[in-house]
Every structure is written in structure tokens, then in C-alpha cells.
Coordinates of C-alpha atoms and ligand atoms in Angstrom, one line a residue:
X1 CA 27.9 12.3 -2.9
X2 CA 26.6 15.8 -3.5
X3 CA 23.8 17.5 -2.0
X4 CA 21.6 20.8 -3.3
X5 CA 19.1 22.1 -1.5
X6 CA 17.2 24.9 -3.6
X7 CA 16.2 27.9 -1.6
X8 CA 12.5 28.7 -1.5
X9 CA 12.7 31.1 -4.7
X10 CA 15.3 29.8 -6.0
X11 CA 14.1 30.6 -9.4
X12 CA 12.0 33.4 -9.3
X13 CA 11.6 36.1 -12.3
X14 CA 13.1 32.7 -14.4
X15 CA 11.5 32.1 -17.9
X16 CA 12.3 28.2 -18.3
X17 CA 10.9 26.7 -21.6
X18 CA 10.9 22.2 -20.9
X19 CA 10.4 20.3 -23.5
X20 CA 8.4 16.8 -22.9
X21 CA 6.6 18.7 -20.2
X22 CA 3.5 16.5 -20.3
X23 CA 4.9 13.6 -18.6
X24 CA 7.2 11.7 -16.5
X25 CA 10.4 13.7 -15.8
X26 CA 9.5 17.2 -17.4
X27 CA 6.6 17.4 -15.7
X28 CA 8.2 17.0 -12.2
X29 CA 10.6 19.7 -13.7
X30 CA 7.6 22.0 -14.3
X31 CA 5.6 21.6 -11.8
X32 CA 9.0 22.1 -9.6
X33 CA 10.3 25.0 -11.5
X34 CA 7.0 26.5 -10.9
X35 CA 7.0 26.1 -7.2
X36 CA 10.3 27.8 -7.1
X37 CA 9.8 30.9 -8.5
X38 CA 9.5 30.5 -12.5
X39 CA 7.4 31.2 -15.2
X40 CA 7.5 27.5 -17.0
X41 CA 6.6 27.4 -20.5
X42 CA 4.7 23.8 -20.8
X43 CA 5.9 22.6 -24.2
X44 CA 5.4 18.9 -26.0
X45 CA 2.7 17.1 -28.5
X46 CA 0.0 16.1 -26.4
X47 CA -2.4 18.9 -25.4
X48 CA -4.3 17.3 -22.9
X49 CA -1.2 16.2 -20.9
X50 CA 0.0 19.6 -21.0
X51 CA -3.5 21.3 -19.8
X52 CA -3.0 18.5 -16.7
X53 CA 0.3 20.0 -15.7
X54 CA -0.9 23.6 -16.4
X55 CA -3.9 22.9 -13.9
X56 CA -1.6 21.5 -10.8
X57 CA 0.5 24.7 -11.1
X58 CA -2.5 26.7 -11.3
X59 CA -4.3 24.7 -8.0
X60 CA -1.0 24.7 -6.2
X61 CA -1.0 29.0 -6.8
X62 CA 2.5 28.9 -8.6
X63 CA 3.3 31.2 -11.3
X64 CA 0.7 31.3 -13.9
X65 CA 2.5 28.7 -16.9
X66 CA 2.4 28.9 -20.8
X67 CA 1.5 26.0 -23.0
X68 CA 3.5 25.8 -26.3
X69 CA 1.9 22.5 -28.2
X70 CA 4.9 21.7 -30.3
X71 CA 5.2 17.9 -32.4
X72 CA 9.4 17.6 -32.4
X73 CA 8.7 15.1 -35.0
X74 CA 7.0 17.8 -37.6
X75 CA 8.5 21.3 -36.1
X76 CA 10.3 22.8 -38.8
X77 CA 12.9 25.8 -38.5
X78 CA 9.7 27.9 -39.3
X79 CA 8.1 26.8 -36.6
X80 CA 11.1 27.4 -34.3
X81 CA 11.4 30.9 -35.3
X82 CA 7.5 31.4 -34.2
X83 CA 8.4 29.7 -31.1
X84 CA 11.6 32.6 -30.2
X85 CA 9.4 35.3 -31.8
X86 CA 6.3 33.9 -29.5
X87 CA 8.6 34.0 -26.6
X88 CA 10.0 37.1 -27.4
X89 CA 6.8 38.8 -27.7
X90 CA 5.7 37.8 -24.3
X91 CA 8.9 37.2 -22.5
X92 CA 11.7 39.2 -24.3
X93 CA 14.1 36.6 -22.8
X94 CA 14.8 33.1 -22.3
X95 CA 16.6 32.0 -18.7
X96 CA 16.5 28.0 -19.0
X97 CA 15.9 26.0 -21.5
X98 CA 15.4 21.9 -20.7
X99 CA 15.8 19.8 -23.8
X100 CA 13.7 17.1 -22.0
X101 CA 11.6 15.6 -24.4
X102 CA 12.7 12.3 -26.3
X103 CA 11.9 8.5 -27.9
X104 CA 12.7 5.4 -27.2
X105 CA 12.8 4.1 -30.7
X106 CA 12.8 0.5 -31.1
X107 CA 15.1 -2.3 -29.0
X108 CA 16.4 -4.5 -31.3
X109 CA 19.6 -5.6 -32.6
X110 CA 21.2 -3.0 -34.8
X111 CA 21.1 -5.6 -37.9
X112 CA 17.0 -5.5 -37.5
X113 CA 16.9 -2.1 -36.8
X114 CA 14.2 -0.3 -39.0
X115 CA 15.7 3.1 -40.9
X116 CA 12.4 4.9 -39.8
X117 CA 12.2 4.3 -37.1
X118 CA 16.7 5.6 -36.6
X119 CA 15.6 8.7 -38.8
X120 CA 12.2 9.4 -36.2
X121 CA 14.4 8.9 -33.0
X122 CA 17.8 11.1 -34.3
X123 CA 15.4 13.5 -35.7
X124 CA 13.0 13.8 -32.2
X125 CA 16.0 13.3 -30.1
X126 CA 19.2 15.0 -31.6
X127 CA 17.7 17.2 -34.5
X128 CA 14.6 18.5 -33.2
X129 CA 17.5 20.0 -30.0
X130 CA 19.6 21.4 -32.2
X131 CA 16.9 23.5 -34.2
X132 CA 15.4 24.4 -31.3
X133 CA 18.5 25.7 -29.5
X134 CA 19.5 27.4 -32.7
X135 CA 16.4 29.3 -32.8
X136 CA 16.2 30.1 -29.5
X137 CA 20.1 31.6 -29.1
X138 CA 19.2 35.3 -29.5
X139 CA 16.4 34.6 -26.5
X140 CA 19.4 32.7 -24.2
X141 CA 21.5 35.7 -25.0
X142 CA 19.2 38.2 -23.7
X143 CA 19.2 36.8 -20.3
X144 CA 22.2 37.6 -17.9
X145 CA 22.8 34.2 -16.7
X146 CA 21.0 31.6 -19.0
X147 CA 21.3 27.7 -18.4
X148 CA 20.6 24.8 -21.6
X149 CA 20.0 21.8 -20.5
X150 CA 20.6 18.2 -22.3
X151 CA 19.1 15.1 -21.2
X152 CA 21.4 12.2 -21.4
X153 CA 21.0 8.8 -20.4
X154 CA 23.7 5.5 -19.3
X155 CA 23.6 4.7 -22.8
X156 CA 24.5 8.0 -24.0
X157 CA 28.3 7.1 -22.8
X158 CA 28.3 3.3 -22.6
X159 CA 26.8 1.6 -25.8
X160 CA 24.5 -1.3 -25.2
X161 CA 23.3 -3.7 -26.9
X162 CA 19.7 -3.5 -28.3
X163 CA 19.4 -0.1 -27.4
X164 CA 19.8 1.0 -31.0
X165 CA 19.0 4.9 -32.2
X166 CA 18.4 5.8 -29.1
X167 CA 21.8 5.0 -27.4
X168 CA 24.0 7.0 -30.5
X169 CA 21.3 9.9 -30.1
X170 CA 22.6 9.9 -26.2
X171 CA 26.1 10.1 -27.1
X172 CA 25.2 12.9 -30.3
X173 CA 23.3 14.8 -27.6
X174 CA 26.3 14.6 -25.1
X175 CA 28.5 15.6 -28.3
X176 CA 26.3 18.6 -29.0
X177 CA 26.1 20.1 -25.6
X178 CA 30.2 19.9 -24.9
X179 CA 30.6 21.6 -28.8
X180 CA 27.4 24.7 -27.9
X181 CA 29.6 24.7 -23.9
X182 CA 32.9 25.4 -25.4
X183 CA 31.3 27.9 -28.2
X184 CA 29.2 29.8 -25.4
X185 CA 32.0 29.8 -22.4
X186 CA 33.9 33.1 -23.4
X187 CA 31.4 34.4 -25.9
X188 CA 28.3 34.7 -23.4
X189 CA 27.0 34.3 -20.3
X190 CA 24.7 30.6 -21.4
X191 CA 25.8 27.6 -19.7
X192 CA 25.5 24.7 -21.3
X193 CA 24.7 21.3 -19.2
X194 CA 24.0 18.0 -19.9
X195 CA 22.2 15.7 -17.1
X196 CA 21.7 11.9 -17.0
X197 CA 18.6 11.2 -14.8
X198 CA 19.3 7.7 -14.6
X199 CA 16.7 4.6 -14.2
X200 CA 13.4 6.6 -13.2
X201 CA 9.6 5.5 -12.6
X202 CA 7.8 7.4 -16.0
X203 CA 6.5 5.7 -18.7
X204 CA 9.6 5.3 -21.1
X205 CA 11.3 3.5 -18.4
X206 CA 8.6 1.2 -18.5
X207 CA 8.5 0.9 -21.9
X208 CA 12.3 0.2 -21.8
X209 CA 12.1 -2.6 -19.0
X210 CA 8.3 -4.1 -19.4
X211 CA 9.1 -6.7 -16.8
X212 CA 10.2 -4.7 -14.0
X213 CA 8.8 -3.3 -10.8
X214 CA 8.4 0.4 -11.3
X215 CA 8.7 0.9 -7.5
X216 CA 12.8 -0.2 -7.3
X217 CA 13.4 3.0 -9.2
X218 CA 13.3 6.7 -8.3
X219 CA 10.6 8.9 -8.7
X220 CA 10.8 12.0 -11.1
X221 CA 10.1 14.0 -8.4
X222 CA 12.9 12.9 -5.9
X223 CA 15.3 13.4 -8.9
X224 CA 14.8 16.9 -9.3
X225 CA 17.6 18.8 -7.0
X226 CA 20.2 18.7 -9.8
X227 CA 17.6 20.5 -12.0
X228 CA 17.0 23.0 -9.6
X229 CA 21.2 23.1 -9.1
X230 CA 21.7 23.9 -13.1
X231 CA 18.4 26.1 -13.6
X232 CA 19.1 28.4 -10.3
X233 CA 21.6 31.2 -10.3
X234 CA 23.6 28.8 -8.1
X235 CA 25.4 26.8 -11.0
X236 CA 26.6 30.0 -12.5
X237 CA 29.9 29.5 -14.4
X238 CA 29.8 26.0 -14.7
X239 CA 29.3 24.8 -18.0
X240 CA 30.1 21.7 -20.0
X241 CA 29.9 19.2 -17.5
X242 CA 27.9 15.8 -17.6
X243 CA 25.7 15.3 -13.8
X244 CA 24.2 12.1 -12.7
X245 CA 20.8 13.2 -11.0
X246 CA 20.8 10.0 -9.0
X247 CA 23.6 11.5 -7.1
X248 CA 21.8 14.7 -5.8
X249 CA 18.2 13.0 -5.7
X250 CA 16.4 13.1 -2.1
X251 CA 12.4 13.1 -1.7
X252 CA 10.7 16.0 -2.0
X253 CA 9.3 18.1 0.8
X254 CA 5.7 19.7 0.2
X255 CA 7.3 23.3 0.9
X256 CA 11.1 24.2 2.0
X257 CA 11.7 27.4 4.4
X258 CA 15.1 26.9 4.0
X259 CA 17.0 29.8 2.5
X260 CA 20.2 27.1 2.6
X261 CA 22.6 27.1 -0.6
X262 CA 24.4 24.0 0.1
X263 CA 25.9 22.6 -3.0
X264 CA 28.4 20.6 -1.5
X265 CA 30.3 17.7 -3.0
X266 CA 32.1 15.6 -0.4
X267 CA 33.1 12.3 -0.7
X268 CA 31.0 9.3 0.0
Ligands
NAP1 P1 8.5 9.9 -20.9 O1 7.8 9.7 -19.6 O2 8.3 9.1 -22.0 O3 8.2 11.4 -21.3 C1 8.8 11.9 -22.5 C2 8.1 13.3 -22.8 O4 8.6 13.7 -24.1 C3 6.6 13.2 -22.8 O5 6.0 14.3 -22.3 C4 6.3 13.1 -24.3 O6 5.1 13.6 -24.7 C5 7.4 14.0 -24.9 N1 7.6 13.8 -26.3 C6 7.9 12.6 -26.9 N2 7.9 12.8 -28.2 C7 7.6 14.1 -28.5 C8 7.5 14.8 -29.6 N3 7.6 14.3 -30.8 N4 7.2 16.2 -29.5 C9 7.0 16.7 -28.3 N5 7.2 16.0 -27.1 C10 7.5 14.7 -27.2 O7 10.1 9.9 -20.7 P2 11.0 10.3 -19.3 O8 11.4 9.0 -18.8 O9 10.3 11.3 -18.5 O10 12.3 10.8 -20.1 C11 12.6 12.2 -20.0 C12 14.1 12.3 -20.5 O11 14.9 11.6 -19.6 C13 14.3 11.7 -21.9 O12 15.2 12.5 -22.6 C14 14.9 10.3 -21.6 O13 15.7 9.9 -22.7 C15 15.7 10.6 -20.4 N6 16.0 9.5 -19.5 C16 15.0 8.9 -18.8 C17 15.3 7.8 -18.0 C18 14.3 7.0 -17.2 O14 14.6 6.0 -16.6 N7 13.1 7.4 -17.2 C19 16.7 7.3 -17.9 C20 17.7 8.0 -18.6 C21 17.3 9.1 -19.4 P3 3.8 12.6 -24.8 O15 3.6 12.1 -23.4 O16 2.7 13.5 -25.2 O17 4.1 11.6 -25.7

């Protein structure tokens, strides 16, 4: 079992761009982020969401946020390079980066499976990541401890049946992160980690599992310690390692005085 609990500014003077920050588990990691310390820059498709979260961090007196409207399904490379030149303008660095956002694609045998819909979900899923991340490396650079990253899922290690696109765009996302860990360990200071949140109450989840009650699973929110662990300063050096964030979660407290550090693992 480990344990993380993030000290109170844990991520302070951090510029952390989340993808998917709208909803479900990036906007816990937003509105979290925030609360710690960081500048969050709000990015997905839907503007509205994205205004919501920007107005709880603003109510709640965190760090003023950006919001970077952004369709994964449409972004070209064009679009990525307005994104880094955007952020360089305003930031001139880039400290975390949380490929969040994904699809769920279709769950259906693999003999039934519609080729749009595999091209939409590798594209939004795997493609979209590695554009973004490829436009964004000069940014990650220019920070002195910079931390990607990748959301994963059970079926990202373990194929299942039914669970189509989206389970090989797990497992291509897992593949992508260990191949940008092992090109970024001794060439730069970017850590490159991949987390697997793990059944969670948000809106995919239900969409995944229609018949089941939303309250037997975790809450983004109480999730979000292993975030906080691989954003923070705290997770410095470790890169190209796979975390359950089941195993860290606890329920979060409104405000923490604590200026603990105490990333332990001990066995359970
Ligand atoms: P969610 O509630 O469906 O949220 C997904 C977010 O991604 C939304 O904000 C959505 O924006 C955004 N998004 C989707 N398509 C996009 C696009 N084309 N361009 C920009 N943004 C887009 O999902 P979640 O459960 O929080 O999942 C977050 C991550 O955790 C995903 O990578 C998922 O695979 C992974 N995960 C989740 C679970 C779970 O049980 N929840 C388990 C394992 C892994 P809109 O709301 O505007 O559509």
C-alpha cells in the first residue's frame, strides 16, 4: 500500500497543461492542481465544461487558470505548434503535462468492430498524445524538472473482450510513454509516467458499465494523490514506471496544513 500526502503548495510556480479537463477525472486534477499551487491550463472540446471548472478555481481563490478549447479529434500538428507557441508566449515553460483526455469507442466484438469508429478512438487516444507531446517537447525542456503523464487503464495491460480500440489504444499508450521514458532519462530532466486510475465514478465509466451503481466506485477526487505524487517535485527521478491510483487514493480533505512528504510504500 502506498501513501502520498501532498504538502500544502506542493505545486506552486507549476504550469500544468490537462487534457479532458472538463470532466470527470481531469477536472478533479485541475481543480486539485490548482489548489496546490499551479497555474492549470484547462484544455478539451467543450467550452462550456471548461468555463465550469475555470469558475470553481476562480470561487475557491486558486491560481487564476487558462482555457485552451482544443478538439483532439480535428487538432492538427498546426494547431499543436499554436498551442507550444501560445504557451510559450505566456508561460515560456511547460512543468506537467496530463494526457487525460480519451474515448471509449464502441464495445463490441472485434469482428463487428466499425473501422471509424478504431481510426476516431486510436487517433483521440494514441495520436492526438503523441502530436501533442511532440509539439510541446521544447516547452517540457525548458522546465528544470518536467513530469508527462499517460493515462492508462486495466485494459491497457490485460486485453478484454469487447473492449475493442480502446483496450489496444491502452496498451499503445503504455508503449509510447516507456519508449518517450527511456529517450528522455539521460537526455533531460522530463519524467515520463503512465497512471492507471482504475474503475472511477465519471461519465465514461458509466458509459462503460450502464448497469452499475456509480457509488461502489471511487470518486475522481479521492483518486488524486498519485497525481499530486507525479506532478510535485516529489517524484523527481522516477520515470517509466506504470502506478495504480487506486493504491494511493484516500478522500480528500477541504484544505491540508500539513507540510508532510510521506511517499511511503510499505507492504500491505
Ligand atoms: P470522462 O469523464 O469521459 O472525461 C473525458 C474527458 O476527455 C472529458 O473532459 C472529455 O471532454 C475529454 N475529451 C473527450 N474527447 C475529447 C476530444 N476529442 N478533444 C478534447 N477533449 C476530449 O472520462 P474519465 O473517466 O474522466 O477518464 C479520464 C481518463 O481516465 C481517460 O483516459 C480514461 O481512459 C481513463 N480511465 C478512466 C477510468 C474510469 O473508470 N473512469 C478507468 C480507467 C482509465 P467532453 O466532456 O467535452 O466530451
Amino acid at each position: 500500500m502506498l501513501d502520498y500526502t501532498a504538502p500544502e503548495k506542493l505545486l506552486k510556480n507549476r504550469i500544468i497543461l490537462i487534457t479532458g479537463a472538463g470532466d470527470g477525472i481531469g477536472r478533479a486534477a485541475a481543480i486539485d492542481c490548482s489548489r496546490l499551487g499551479a497555474t492549470v491550463i484547462l484544455l478539451g472540446r467543450t467550452l462550456e465544461k471548461l468555463e465550469a471548472v475555470y469558475d470553481v478555481i476562480e470561487r475557491a481563490g486558486h491560481g487564476q487558470p487558462a482555457i485552451y478549447p482544443l478538439d483532439l479529434r480535428t487538432a492538427t500538428d498546426e494547431d499543436y505548434i499554436e498551442l507550444a507557441e501560445v504557451l510559450e508566449g505566456e508561460f515560456g515553460r511547460l512543468d506537467g503535462l496530463l494526457h487525460n483526455a480519451s474515448i471509449l469507442g464502441e464495445c463490441t466484438p472485434l469482428s463487428q468492430y466499425e473501422s471509424r469508429t478504431w481510426r476516431l478512438v486510436m487517433h483521440v487516444n494514441v495520436t492526438a498524445a503523441f502530436m501533442m507531446t511532440k509539439a510541446l517537447m521544447p516547452l517540457l525542456d525548458t522546465s528544470k524538472d518536467a513530469s508527462v503523464i499517460f493515462t492508462t487503464s486495466g485494459v491497457g495491460a490485460q486485453g478484454k473482450a469487447y473492449w475493442g480500440a480502446y483496450s489496444v489504444s491502452k496498451f499503445a499508450i503504455e508503449g509510447m510513454a516507456q519508449v518517450l521514458a527511456e529517450e528522455t532519462e539521460n537526455t533531460s530532466s522530463i519524467r515520463v509516467n503512465i497512471i492507471n486510475p482504475g474503475a472511477t465514478r465519471t461519465n465514461m465509466r458509466a458509459q462503460a458499465y450502464p448497469g452499475e451503481d456509480p457509488g461502489l466506485n471511487l470518486t475522481p477526487e479521492s483518486i488524486m494523490p498519485t497525481y499530486q505524487y507525479l506532478l510535485g517535485p516529489d517524484s523527481k527521478g522516477i520515470t517509466g514506471k506504470r502506478f495504480n491510483a487506486q493504491e494511493m487514493a484516500k478522500e480528500p480533505k477541504e484544505e491540508t496544513n500539513s507540510s508532510d512528504n510521506d511517499f511511503q510504500a510499505s507492504e500491505e
